[in-house]
Structures are given as structure tokens and as C-alpha cells.
XYZ file of C-alpha atoms in Angstrom:
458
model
C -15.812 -27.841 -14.043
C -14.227 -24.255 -13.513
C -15.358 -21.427 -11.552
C -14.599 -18.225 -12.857
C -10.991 -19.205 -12.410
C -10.718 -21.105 -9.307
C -11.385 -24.643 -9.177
C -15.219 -25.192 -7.311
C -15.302 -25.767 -3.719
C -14.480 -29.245 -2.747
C -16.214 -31.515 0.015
C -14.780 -31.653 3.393
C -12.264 -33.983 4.086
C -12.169 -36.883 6.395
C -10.908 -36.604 9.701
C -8.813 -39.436 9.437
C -6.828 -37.521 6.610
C -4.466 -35.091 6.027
C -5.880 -31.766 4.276
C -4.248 -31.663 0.941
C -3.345 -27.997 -0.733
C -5.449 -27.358 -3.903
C -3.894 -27.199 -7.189
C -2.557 -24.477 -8.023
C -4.321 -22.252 -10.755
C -3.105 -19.385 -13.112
C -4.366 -16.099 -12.252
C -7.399 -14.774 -13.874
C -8.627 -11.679 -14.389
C -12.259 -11.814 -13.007
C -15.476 -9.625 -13.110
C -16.317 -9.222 -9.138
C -20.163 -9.428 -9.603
C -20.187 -12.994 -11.768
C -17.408 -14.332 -9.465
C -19.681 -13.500 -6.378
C -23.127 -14.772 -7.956
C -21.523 -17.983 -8.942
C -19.556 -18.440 -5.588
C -23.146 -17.907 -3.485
C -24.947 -20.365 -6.263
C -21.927 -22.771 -5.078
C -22.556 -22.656 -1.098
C -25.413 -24.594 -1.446
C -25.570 -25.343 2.144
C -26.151 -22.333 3.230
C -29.407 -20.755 3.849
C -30.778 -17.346 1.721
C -29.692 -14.548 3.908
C -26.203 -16.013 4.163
C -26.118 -15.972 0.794
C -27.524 -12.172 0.858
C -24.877 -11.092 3.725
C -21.951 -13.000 1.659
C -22.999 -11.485 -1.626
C -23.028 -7.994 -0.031
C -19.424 -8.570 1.493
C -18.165 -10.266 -1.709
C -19.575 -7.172 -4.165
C -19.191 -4.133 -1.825
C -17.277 -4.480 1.701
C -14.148 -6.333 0.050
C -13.934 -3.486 -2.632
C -14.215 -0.969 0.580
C -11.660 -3.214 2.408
C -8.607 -2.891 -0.534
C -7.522 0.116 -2.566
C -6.485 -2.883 -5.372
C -7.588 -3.952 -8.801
C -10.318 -6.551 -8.321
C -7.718 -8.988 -9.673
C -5.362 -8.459 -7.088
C -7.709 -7.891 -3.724
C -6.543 -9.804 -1.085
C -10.173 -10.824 -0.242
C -10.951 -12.075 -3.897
C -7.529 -13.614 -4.510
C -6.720 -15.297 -1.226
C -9.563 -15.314 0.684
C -12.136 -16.642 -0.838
C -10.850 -19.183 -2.234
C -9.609 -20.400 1.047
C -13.074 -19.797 2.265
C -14.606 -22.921 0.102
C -12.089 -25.097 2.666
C -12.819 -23.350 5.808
C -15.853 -22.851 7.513
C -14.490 -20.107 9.581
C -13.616 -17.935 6.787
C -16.961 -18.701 5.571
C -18.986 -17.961 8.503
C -16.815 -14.855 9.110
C -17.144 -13.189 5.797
C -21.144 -13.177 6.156
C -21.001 -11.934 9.873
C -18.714 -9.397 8.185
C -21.291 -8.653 5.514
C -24.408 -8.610 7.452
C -22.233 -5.997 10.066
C -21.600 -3.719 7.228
C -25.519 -3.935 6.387
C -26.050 -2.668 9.336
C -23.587 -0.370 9.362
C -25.076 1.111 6.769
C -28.537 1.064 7.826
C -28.218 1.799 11.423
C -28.669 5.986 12.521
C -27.082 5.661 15.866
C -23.223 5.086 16.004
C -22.735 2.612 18.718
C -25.866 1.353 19.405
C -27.702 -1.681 16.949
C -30.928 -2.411 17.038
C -31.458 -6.532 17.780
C -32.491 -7.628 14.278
C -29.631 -6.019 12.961
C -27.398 -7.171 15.189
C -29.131 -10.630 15.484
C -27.211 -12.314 12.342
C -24.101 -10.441 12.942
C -23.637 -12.502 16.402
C -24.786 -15.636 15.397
C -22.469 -15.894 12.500
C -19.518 -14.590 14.237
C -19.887 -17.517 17.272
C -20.261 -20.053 14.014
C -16.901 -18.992 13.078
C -15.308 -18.811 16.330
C -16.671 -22.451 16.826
C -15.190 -23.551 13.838
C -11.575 -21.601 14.245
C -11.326 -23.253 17.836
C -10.262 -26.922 16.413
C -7.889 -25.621 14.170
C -5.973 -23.328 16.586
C -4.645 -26.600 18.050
C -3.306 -27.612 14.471
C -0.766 -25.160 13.578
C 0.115 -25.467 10.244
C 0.818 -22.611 8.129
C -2.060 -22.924 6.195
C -3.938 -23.235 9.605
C -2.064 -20.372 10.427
C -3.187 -18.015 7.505
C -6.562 -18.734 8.318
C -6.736 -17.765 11.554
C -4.998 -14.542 10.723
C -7.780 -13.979 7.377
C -10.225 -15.098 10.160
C -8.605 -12.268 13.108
C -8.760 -9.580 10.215
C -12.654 -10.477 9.688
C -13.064 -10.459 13.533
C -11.234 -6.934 13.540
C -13.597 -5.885 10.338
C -16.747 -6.970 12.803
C -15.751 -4.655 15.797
C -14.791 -2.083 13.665
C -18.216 -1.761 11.979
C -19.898 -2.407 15.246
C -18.196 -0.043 17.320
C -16.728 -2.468 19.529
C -13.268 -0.528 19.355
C -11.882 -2.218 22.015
C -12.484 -5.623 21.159
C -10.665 -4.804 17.624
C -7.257 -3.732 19.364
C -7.746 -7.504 20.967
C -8.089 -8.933 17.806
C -5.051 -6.965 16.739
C -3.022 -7.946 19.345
C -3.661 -11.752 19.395
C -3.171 -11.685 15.229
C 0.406 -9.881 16.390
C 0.679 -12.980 18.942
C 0.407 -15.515 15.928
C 2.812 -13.925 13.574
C 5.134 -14.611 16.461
C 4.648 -18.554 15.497
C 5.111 -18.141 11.764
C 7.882 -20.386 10.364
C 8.935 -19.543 6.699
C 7.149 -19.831 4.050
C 8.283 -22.318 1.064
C 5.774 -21.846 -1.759
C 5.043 -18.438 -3.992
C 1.591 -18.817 -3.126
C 2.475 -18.872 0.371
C 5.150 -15.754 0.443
C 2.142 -13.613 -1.611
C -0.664 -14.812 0.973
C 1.486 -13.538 3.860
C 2.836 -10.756 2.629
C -1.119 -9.431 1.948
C -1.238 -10.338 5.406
C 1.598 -8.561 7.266
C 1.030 -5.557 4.815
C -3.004 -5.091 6.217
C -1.869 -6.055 9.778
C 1.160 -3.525 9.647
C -1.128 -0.470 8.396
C -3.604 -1.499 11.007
C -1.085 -1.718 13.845
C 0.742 1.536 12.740
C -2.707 3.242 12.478
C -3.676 2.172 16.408
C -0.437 1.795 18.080
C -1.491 4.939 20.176
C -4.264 2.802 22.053
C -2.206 -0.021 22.202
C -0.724 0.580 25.374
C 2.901 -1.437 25.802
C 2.034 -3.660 23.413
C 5.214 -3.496 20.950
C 3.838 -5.119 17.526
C 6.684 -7.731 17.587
C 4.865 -10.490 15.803
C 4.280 -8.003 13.087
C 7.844 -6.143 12.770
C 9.155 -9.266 12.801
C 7.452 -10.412 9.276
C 7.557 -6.570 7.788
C 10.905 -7.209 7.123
C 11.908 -8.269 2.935
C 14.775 -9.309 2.014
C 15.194 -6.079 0.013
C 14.179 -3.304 2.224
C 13.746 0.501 1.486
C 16.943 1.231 2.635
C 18.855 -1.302 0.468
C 16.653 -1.179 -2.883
C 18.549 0.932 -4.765
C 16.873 3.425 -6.711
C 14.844 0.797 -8.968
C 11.261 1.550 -9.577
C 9.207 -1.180 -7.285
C 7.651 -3.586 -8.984
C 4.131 -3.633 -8.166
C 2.163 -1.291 -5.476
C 1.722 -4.023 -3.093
C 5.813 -4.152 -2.861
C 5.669 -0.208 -2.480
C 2.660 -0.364 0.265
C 4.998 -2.696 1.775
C 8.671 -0.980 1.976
C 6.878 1.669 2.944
C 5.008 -0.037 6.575
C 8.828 -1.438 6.399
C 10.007 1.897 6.574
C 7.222 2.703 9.693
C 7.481 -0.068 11.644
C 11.927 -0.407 11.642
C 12.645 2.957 11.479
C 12.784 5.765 14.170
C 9.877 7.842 13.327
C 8.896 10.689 15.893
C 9.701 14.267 14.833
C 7.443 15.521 17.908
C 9.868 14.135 19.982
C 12.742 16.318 20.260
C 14.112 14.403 23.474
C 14.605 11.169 22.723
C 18.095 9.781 21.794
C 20.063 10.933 18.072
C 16.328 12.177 17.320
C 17.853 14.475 14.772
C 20.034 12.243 13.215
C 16.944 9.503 13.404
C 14.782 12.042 11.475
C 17.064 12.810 8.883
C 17.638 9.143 7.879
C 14.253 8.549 8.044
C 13.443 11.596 5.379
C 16.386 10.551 3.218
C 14.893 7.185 2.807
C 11.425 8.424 2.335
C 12.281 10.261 -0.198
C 14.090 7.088 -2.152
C 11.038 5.390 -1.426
C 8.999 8.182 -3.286
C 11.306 8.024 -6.176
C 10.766 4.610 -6.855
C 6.707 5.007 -6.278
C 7.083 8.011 -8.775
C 8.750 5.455 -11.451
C 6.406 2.607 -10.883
C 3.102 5.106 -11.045
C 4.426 6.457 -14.101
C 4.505 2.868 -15.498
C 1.135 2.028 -14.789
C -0.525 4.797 -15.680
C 0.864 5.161 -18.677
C -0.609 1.432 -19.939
C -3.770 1.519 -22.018
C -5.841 -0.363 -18.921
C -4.872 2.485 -16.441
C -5.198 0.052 -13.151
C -4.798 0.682 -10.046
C -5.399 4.523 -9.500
C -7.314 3.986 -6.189
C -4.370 2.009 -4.893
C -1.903 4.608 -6.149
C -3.883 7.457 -4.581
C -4.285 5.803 -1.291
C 0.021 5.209 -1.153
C 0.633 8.768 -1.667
C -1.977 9.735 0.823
C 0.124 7.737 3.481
C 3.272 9.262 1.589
C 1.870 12.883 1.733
C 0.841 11.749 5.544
C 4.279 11.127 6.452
C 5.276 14.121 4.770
C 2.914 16.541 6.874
C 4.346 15.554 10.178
C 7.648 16.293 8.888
C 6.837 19.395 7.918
C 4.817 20.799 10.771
C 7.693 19.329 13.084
C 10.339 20.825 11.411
C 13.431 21.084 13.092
C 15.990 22.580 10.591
C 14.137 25.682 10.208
C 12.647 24.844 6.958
C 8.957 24.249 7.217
C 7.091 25.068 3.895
C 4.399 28.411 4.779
C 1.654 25.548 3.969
C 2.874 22.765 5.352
C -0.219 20.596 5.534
C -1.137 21.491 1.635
C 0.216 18.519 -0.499
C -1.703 15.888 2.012
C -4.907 17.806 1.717
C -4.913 17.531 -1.914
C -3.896 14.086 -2.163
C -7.078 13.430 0.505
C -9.042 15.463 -1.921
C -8.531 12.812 -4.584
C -8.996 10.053 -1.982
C -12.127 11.067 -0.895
C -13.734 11.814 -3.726
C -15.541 8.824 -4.689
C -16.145 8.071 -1.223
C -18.327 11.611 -1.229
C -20.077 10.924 -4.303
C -21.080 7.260 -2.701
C -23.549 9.650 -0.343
C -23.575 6.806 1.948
C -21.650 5.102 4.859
C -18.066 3.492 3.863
C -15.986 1.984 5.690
C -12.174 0.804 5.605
C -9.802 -0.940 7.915
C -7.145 1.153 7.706
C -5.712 3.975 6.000
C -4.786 7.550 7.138
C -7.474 9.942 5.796
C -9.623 10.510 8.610
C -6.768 10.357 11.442
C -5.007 12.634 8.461
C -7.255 15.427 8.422
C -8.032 15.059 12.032
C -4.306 16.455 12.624
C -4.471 18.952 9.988
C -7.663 20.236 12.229
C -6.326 19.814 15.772
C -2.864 21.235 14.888
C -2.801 23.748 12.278
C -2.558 27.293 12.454
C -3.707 27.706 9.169
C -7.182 29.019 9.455
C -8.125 27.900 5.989
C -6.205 24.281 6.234
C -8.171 23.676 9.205
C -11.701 24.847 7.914
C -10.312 22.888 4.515
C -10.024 19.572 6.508
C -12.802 19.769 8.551
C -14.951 20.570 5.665
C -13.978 17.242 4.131
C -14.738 15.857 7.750
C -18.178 16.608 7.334
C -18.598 15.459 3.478
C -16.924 11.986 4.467
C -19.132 9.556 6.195
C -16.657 7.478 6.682
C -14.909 5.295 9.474
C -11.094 3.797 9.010
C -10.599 1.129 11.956
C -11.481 2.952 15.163
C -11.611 6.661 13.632
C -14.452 7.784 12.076
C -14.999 10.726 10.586
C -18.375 11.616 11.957
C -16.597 11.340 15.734
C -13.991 13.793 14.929
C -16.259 16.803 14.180
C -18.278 15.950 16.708
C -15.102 16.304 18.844
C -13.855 19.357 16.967
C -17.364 20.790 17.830
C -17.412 20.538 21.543
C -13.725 21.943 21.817
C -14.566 24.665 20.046
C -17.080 25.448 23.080
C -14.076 26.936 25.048
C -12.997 24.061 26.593
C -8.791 23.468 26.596
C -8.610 20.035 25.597
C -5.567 18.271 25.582
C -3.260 21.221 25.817
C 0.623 20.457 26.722
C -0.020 16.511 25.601
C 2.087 15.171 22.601
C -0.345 12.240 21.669
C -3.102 11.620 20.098
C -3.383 8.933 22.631
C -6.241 8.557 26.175
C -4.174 6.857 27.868
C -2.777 10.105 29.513
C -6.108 11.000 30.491
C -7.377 10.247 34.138
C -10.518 8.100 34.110
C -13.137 9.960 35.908
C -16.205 7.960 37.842
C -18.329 6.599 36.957
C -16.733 4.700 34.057
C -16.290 5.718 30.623
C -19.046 3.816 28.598
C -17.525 5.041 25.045
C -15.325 2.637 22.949
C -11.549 3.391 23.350
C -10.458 6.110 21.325
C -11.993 9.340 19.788
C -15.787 8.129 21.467
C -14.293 8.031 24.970
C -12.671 11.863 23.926
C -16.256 13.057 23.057
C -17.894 11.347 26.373
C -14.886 13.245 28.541
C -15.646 16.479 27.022
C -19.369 16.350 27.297
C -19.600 15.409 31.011
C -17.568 18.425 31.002
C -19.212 20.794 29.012
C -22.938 19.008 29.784
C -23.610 19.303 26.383
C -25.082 15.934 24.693
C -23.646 13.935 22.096
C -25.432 12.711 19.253
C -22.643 10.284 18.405
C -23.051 8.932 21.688
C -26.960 8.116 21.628
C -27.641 5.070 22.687
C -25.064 3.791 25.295
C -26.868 5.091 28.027
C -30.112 3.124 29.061
């Protein structure tokens, strides 16, 4: 009997023996709702609202959670089927999907009323329960589970507001790379590079709250065997290989034009735009390709990579050093975030990623700009979006924008986007880390109140 593809879940196996890999199956192309429907009619163990909160995360937060082509989403293509063996995976996907329920439904920010919270908790303690006996069995397919499982978690406190606890996640998912050994099979090498690719865009995206933690678990797996810098100038292959040489690129490669002190920064920066230029030649080539077929797959995917190109791009433009910064310097990313969050406006409801560079994007275009219309241009799209990426979201930064337009001198003479400059006043900041704690700071200043912030305070 065949499911869609992928063969049908398979009863648990005794303790006393060893789990044995599934067969391996050809790749299907698959329609996301049947695949879903039939996967729920398949957990027959589990009771009707799990099967409501794993249909909702199966049809509409794992589209939200990849750019790709159903076919080729991570979630779809790796994870689920891993998720008929595990329990964790399984109880972790519906804590994911009744989060992003509430997510959606929920009018305050950081505050969730009990019964929609309620199933959000209860599933995510099922799936640390069931994570905790394999952590002491460290196989790599053990392995790849906990990481799917530490990128649910991450999903969870993302949608919850729980900011904080996500950079934990992050950091003990960088901690387990670290005990990665290589990985023999295809299936394998694909699984993990879907892995280091979401952890690498995630890490790059919240380094700045991070503190000293250096992302060495991650680095060390971001690494292929053909890098950026030693590719030639061959189209890539596919867009995962491109999203891929380019967190390479990130995460190995000096990177800070705003830094004009640190050592052969110059030299650093050109290198850096030499190669990221190769990189967008072989992007061009490939995006050519694949628009050009008759299916046309894969123009979310291809937007969202030259967002992060055009992203890249911006900062090396507004910290130009050679005297040659375009008069618009911040123009090509705010069209490419035009296209991006298009359909995400048209939704008319919340959305939610785990990455990407749109909202931290246009938050830069609107802190730093002196371009009156790039800055009224990017907030505009600010207030469209209702939309969070990981711990920015894009509801906090106008509320931020807002109260700094008050008068108040925020952050002047800093160089990061970073609190951890900022002196912690008493009592305690209540906020999540981030932008929320940013907006608490400036309205005990200003005594204004914050609508974001409804709800932390008793």
C-alpha cells in the first residue's frame, strides 16, 4: 500500500531491536492538501484536534516555513516522513500547528490566552518527553531528529513570543552540529544540508542577540566541498545549492563594512563583493533556467534569494568606502521586498517565517536612510506586512519607529542593531530579547504605552 509517495507509517519497533532505515523511495511530485489529508487519516492514534493542529501545520505553516516548491520543502520531503518513526517530530509539528493557530487568532503580541495556549504546551512537553531517550542514542539519524525537532522548538517560541527561549534552541541545535560525523548516504547529505542551510539563515539572522556565542557547530557544516569562492563561474544547480554558497559566503567570510577598524577591513570587503558578485552570476544563470521551463517553479524561492542578495547589497552600498555609493542606495532591495511581500499583503492575515531578511531589511532602510522617501517607502510596507521572521516582527518595528519619532535620540553613536550595549534599567525588562525589550526601554522613557506590549504586565 502507497501513500502519496512515501511508504505508510510503520509500527514501532521493539526495544530489543535495532531501528532499521526505510526503503528508499523515488521522489514524487505531490499535491500538499491530499498528502496532508491522507497522512492525518494515517495517525490513527491520535485524537481529533491533533489531527486539526497537524493538518493546519502540514497545509499552511510548512508552506510559510520554506520559500520551495511543495516537492522540495524540507518539511514535506524530510520531515514528515521521518515524523511516522518519531514521536517527537510528531508531537512537535502539532504543538507547532496549534502555536501558529493561535498566532493567528490571538490580538495581543506576547500575551495568549489559556485555551490557546493550553494545547500548544501540552504537545510541546509530549515531544520533549519523547526526544529525551533518544538524546542518549546518538546516531545520525537520532541526530537529524533532534535538530528537525530543535527547529520545531525554535518555530514554537518564535510564534509565541518566547524570543529568548528560541536563541536557546538555536544555540543547543549549534551544540549538536558540533557532534555530527559525516554523512554516507544521498539521502543523508540532502537531509543535512536542508538542515545547516535553515540553521545558518537563522543564526546569521540573530547573531546580534547571541552574545559570544560563535555559531561553530554551524560554520563548521556550511562548508561544501565546492564553495563560492572555488565554483567557477557555472550556473548552480538548484536554488537550495545557491541558498547555500551563499550562508557559505556569510558565515566564512569577513563581512562588516560598518566596521572601518577592524584588521585588512578594506581588503576583507572587497573580496567579499568580488565573490558576491560571482555568486550572483551564477544565481542569474540558474534563474534564467528555471524560469524559462514551461512549469515556471520556484519563483517564491528565487525571490526570497535575491532579497538576501539585494540585502547584502544595501549594506554595501550605504557603507561605501571607495567613494562610490549609488544616489539610491537602498532602491534595488526595496523592490525586490516589494515582490516578496506581495502575497504576504494580499494574505490580509498574520504570517509568519523563521527566517529571512525582509522585516530586519526594511527595518535598516528605516533606521538608517537619509532618503526621506526610502524610509517612508519601507515603513509603509512595515505597516502592510503583518508579519514576524524569527524574533523580528514587523508590527514591533513601527511601533518602535513610532516612539522614536517622539523626539527621543535612540541609539545614536551605536553600530549595532544589537541590546546588548544597552544598560538594563530596574526593575527588569519584562519584553522578550530583541526589538520588544527596545520598545519597553523607550516607553518607560517617553511614558507613552505600548500596544505591542499589552499584556505582560499584570
Amino acid at each position: 500500500m502507497k501513500c502519496d509517495g512515501y511508504a505508510p507509517p510503520k509500527p514501532k519497533p521493539s526495544k530489543r531491536f535495532k531501528r532499521q532505515d526505510p526503503p528508499s523511495k523515488p521522489e514524487v511530485a505531490i499535491s500538499l492538501p491530499l498528502l496532508s489529508m491522507q497522512t492525518v487519516d494515517q495517525l490513527s492514534l491520535l485524537s481529533d484536534p491533533e489531527k486539526v493542529y497537524l493538518q493546519h501545520f502540514l497545509h499552511w505553516t510548512a508552506k510559510q516555513l520554506s520559500p520551495s516548491s511543495t516537492a522540495m520543502n524540507f518539511w514535506l520531503k524530510f520531515a514528515l516522513p521521518m515524523s511516522y518513526h518519531y514521536d517527537a517530530i510528531r508531537y512537535s509539528m502539532i504543538a507547532v500547528g496549534a502555536s501558529h493557530r493561535a498566532y493567528m487568532a490571538q490580538s495581543l503580541p506576547y500575551s495568549c490566552p489559556d485555551h490557546l495556549q493550553r494545547p500548544v504546551i501540552q504537545h510541546y512537553n509530549k515531544a520533549i518527553s519523547s526526544i529525551l531517550p533518544i538524546m542518549s542514542a546518538p546516531s545520525d539519524e537520532n541526530i537529524h531528529c533532534i535538530l528537525i525537532c530543535c527547529l520545531l522548538f525554535m518555530t514554537c517560541e518564535g510564534l509565541t513570543g518566547r524570543y529568548d527561549e528560541l536563541l536557546q534552541h538555536l544555540a543547543a541545535g549549534d551544540t549538536v552540529f558540533q557532534s555530527l560525523r559525516h554523512q554516507s548516504s544521498t539521502e543523508g547529505s540532502d537531509m543535512l544540508e536542508g538542515l545547516v542551510d535553515m540553521f545558518s539563515e537563522m543564526g546569521l539572522a540573530s547573531s546580534g542577540y547571541m552574545g559570544d556565542h560563535p555559531l561553530s557547530g554551524i560554520k563548521k557544516w556550511c562548508r561544501s566541498d565546492i564553495g563560492t569562492d572555488k565554483g567557477g563561474d557555472s550556473p548552480f544547480k538548484t536554488l537550495s545549492e545557491a541558498s547555500y554558497a551563499l550562508h557559505e559566503l556569510r558565515l566564512h567570510h569577513d563581512f562588516q563594512p560598518w566596521n572601518l577598524d577592524r584588521e585588512d577591513g578594506l581588503v576583507n570587503d572587497s573580496a567579499f563583493e568580488d565573490m558576491l558578485r560571482r555568486w550572483k552570476s551564477r544565481f542569474e544563470a540558474l534563474s534564467q533556467r528555471l524560469l524559462s521551463s514551461p512549469s515556471g517553479n520556484g519563483m517564491a524561492h528565487i525571490q526570497t534569494l535575491q532579497l538576501h542578495y539585494q540585502s547584502l547589497q544595501m549594506y554595501i552600498n550605504v557603507y561605501d568606502n571607495k567613494g562610490l555609493q549609488p544616489p539610491r542606495p537602498c532602491k534595488a532591495f526595496l523592490e525586490a521586498a516589494e515582490k516578496v511581500a506581495a502575497p504576504l499583503i494580499t494574505l490580509n492575515q498574520p504570517t509568519f517565517s523563521l527566517d529571512g531578511c525582509l522585516v530586519s531589511g526594511l527595518s535598516f532602510v528605516a533606521i538608517s536612510t537619509e532618503a526621506g522617501d526610502e524610509r517612508l517607502h519601507a515603513l509603509n510596507l512595515l505597516r502592510k506586512l503583518n508579519h514576524r521572521e524569527g524574533i523580528f516582527d514587523s508590527n514591533d518595528i513601527v511601533e518602535m519607529q513610532e516612539l522614536v519619532a517622539m523626539g527621543m535620540d535612540w541609539g545614536s553613536g551605536s553600530d549595532s542593531d544589537s541590546d546588548s550595549d544597552i544598560e538594563e534599567p530596574d526593575p527588569p525588562l519584562r519584553a522578550p530579547k530583541g526589538i520588544p525589550q527596545m520598545i519597553e526601554m523607550l516607553v518607560r522613557k517617553t511614558g507613552k504605552t505600548s500596544k505591542r506590549l499589552q499584556g505582560l504586565y499584570p
